[in-house]
mmCIF file of C-alpha atoms and ligand atoms in Angstrom:
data_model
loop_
_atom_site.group_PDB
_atom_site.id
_atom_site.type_symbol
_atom_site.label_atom_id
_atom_site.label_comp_id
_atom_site.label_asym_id
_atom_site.label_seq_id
_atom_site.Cartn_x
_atom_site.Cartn_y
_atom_site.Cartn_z
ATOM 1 C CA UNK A 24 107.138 94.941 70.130
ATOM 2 C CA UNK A 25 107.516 95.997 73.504
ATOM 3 C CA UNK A 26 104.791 95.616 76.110
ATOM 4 C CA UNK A 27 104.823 98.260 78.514
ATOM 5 C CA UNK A 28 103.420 96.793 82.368
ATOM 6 C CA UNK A 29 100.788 98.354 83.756
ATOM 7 C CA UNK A 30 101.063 100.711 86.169
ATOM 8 C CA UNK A 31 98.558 101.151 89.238
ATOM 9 C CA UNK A 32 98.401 103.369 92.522
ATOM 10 C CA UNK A 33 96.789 102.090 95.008
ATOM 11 C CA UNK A 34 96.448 103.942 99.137
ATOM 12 C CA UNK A 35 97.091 101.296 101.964
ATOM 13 C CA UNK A 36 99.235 99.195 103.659
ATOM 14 C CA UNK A 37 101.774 97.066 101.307
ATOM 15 C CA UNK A 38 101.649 93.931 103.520
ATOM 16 C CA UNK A 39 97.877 93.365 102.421
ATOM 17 C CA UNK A 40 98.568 93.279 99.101
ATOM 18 C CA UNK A 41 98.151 90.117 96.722
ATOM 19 C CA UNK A 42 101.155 89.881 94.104
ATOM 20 C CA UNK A 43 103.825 87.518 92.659
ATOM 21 C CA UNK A 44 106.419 89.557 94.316
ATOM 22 C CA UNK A 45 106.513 92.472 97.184
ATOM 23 C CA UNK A 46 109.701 94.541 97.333
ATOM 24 C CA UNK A 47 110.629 95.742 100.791
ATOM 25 C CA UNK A 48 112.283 99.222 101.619
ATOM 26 C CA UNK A 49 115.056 97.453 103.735
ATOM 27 C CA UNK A 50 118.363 98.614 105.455
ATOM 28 C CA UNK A 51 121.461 97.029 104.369
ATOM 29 C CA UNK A 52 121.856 94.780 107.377
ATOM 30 C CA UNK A 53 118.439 92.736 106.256
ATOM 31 C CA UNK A 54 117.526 92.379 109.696
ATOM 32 C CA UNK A 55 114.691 93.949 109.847
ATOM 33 C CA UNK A 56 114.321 98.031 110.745
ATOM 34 C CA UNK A 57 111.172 100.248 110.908
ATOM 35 C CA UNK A 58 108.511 101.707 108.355
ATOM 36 C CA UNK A 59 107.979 98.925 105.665
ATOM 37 C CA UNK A 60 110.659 97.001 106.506
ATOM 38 C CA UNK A 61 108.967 96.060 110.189
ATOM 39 C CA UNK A 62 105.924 95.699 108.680
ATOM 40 C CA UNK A 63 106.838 93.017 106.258
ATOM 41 C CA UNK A 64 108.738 91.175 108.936
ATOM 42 C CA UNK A 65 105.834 91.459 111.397
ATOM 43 C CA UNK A 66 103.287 90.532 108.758
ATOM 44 C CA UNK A 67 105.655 87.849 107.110
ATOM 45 C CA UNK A 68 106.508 86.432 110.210
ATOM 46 C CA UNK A 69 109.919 84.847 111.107
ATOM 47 C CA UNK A 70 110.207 82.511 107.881
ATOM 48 C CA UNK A 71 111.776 86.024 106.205
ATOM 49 C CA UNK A 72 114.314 86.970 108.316
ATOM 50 C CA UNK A 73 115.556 83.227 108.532
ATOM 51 C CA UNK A 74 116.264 84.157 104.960
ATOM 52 C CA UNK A 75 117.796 87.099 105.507
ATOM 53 C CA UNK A 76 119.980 85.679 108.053
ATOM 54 C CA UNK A 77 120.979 83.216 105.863
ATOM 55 C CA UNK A 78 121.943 85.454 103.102
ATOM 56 C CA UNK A 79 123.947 87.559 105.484
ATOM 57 C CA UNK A 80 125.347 83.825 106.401
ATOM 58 C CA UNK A 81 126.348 83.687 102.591
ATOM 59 C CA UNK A 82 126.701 85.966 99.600
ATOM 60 C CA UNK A 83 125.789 89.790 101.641
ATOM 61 C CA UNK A 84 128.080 88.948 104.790
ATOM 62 C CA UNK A 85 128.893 92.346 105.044
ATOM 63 C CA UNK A 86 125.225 93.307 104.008
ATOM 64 C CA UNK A 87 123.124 94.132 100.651
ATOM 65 C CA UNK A 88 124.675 97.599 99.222
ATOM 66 C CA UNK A 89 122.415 100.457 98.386
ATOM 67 C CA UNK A 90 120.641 99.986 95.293
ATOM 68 C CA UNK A 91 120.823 96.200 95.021
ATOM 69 C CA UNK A 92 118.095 93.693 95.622
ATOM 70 C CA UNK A 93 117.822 90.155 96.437
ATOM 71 C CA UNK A 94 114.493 87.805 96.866
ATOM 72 C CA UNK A 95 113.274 86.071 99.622
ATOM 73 C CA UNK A 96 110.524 84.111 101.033
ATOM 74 C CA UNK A 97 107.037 86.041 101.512
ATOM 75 C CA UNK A 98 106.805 83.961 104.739
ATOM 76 C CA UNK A 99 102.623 84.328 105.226
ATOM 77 C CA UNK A 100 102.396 87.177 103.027
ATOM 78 C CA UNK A 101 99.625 87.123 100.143
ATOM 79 C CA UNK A 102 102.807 86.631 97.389
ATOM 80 C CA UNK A 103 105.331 84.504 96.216
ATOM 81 C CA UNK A 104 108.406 86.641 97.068
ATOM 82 C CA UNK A 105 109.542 89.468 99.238
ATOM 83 C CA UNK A 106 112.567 90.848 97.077
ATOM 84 C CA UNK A 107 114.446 93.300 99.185
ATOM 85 C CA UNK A 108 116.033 96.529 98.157
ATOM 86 C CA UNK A 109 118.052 99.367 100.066
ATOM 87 C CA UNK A 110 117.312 102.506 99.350
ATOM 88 C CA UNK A 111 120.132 106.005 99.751
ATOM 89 C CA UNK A 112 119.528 108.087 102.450
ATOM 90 C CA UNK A 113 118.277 111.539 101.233
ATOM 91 C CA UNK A 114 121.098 114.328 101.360
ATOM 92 C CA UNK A 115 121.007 117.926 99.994
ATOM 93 C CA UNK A 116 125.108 117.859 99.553
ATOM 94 C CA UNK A 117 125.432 114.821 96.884
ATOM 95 C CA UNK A 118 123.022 113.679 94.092
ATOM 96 C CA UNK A 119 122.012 109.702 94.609
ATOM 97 C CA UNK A 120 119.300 109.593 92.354
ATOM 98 C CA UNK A 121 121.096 106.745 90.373
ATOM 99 C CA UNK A 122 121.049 105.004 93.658
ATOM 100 C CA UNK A 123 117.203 105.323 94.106
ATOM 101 C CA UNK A 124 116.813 104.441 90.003
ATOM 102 C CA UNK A 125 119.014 101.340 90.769
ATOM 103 C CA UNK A 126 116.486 100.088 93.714
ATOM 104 C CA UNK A 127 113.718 100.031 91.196
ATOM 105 C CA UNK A 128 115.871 98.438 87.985
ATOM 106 C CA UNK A 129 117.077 95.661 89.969
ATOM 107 C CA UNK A 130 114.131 94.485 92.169
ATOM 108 C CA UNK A 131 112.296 94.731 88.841
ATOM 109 C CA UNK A 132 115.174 92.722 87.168
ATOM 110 C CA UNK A 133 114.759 90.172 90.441
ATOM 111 C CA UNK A 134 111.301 90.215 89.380
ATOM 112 C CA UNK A 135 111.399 89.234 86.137
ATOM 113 C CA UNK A 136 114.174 86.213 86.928
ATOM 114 C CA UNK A 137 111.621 84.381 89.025
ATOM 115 C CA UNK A 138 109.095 84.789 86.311
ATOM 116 C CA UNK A 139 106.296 87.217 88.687
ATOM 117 C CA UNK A 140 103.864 89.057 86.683
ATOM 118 C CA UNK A 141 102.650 91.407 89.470
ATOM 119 C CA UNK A 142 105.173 93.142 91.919
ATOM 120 C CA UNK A 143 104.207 95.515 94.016
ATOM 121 C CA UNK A 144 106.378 98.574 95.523
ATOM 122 C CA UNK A 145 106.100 101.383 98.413
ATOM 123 C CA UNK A 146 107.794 104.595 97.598
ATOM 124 C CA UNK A 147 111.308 103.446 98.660
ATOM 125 C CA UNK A 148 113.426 105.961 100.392
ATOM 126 C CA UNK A 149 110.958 108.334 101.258
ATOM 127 C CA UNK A 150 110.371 107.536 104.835
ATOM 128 C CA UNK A 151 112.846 107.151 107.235
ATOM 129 C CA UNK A 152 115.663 107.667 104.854
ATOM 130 C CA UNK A 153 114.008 111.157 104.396
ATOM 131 C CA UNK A 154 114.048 111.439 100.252
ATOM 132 C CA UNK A 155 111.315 113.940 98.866
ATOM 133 C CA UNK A 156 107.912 112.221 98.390
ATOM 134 C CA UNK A 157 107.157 114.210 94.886
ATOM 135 C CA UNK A 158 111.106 113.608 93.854
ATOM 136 C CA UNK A 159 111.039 109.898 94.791
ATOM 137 C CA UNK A 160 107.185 109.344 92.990
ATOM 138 C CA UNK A 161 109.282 110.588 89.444
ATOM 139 C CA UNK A 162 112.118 108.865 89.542
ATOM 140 C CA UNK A 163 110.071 105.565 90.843
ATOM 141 C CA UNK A 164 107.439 105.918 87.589
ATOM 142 C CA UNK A 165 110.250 106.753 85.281
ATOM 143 C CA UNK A 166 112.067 103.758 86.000
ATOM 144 C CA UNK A 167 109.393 101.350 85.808
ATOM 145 C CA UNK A 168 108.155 102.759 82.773
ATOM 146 C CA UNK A 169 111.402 101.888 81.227
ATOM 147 C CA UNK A 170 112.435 99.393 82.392
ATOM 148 C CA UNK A 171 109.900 96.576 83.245
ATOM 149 C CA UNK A 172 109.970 94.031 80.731
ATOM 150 C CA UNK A 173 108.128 90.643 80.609
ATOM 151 C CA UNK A 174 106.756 88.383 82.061
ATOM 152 C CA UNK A 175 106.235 91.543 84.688
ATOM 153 C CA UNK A 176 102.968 92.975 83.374
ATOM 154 C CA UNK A 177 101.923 94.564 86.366
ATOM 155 C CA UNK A 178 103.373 96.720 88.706
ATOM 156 C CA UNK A 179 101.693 98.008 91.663
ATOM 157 C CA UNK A 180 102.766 101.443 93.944
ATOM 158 C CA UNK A 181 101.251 101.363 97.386
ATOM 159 C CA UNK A 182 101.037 104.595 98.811
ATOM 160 C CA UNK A 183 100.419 104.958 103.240
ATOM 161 C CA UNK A 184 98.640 108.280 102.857
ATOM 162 C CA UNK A 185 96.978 110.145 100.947
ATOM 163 C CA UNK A 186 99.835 112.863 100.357
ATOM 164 C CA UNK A 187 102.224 110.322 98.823
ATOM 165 C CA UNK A 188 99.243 108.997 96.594
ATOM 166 C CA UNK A 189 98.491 112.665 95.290
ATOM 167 C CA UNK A 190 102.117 112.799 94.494
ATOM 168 C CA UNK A 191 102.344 109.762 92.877
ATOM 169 C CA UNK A 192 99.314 110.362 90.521
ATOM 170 C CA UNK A 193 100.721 113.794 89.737
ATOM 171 C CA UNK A 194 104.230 111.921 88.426
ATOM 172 C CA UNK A 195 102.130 109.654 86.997
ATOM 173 C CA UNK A 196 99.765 112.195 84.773
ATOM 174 C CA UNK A 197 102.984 113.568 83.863
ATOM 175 C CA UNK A 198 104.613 110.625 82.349
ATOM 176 C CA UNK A 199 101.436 109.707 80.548
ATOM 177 C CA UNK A 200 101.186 113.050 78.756
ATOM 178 C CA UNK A 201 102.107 112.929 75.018
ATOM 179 C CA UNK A 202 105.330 114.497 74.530
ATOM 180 C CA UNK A 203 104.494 117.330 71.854
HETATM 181 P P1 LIG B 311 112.961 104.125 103.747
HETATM 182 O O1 LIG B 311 113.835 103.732 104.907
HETATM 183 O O2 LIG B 311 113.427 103.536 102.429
HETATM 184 O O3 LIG B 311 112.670 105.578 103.701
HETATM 185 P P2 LIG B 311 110.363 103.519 104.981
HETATM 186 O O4 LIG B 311 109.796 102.162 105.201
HETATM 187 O O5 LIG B 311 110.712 104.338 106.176
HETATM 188 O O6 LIG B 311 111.595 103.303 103.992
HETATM 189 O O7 LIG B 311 109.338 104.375 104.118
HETATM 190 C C1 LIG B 311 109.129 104.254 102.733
HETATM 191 C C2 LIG B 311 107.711 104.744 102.395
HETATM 192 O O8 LIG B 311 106.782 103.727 102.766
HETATM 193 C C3 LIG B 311 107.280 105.982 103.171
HETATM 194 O O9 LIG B 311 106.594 106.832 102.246
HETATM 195 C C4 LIG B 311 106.360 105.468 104.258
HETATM 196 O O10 LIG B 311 105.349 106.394 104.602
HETATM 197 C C5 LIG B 311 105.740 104.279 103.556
HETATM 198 N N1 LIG B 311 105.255 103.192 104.431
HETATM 199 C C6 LIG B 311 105.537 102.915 105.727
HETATM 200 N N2 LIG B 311 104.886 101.800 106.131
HETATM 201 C C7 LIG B 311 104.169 101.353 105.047
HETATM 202 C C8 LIG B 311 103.284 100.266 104.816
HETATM 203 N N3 LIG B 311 102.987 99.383 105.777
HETATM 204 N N4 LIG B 311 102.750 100.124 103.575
HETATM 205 C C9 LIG B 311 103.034 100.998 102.586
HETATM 206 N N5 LIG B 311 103.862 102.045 102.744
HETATM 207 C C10 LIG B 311 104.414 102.235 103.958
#
């Protein structure tokens, strides 16, 4: 049998969420950038971007590609890990869905390696890197909903405003529907 995680929406600001695991909407240099990104590092304080130095000291000298994801320390965050993921940058001329898909599959593979339950995720790519909010909310869903397997049983969306929550719970009511 498989158990399916739950999924929840939830309108606020990631960094005040409790979970095992918060995945960040970072740039590929891990140092720290706007949106979530500076939020996480401001909230999170300087314990996670010692990390990230180090890793950019290590294995992702020339940076974590698009679509990968790699954990951290949550630094004084209410969770266990910060597990960062680069999102593509939205562009009419080429199709990087697979990209965004990727961002989602691996944190939530990350996820279940260090054995978190709950991990929590903002709508990656739709901010600065300028992807459609009601694009990014199906592909996001889809994914989890296939993907997540144990011992992740609960996976969180955090949504800043109300506009990416509608969208969200639209993709959502979608993906719940019976298939006829
Ligand atoms: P990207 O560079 O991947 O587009 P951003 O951090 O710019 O990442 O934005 C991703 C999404 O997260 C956007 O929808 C943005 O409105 C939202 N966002 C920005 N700050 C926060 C926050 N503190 N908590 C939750 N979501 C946020």
């Amino acid at each position: 049998m498989t158990t399916k995680p739950t999924i929840k929406l939830v309108q606020g600001d990631i960094t005040e969420q409790h979970a095992d695991a918060i995945v960040n909407a970072a740039n590929s240099s891990l140092l720290g950038g706007g949106g979530v990104d500076g939020a996480i590092h401001r909230k999170g304080g300087p314990e996670i971007l010692d990390a990230c130095r180090d890793l950019r000291a290590s294995q992702y000298g020339r940076g974590l590609p698009t679509g990968q994801a790699v954990a951290t320390t949550a630094g004084r965050l209410h969770a266990d890990h910060v597990i960062h993921t680069v999102g593509p940058v939205w562009t009419e001329e080429e199709d990087r869905s697979e990209l965004l898909v990727s961002c989602y599959r691996e944190s939530l593979r990350v996820a279940a390696e260090l054995g978190a339950h709950s991990v929590v995720f903002p709508a990656i790519s739709t901010g600065i890197y300028g992807w459609p909010m009601d694009d990014g909310a199906r592909l996001a869903l889809r994914t989890v909903h296939e993907e997540a397997r144990l011992p992740v049983a609960e996976v969180r969306f955090v949504l800043f405003d109300e506009g990416a929550y509608d969208c969200f719970e639209l993709a959502l009511a979608e993906l719940e529907r019976p298939s006829s």
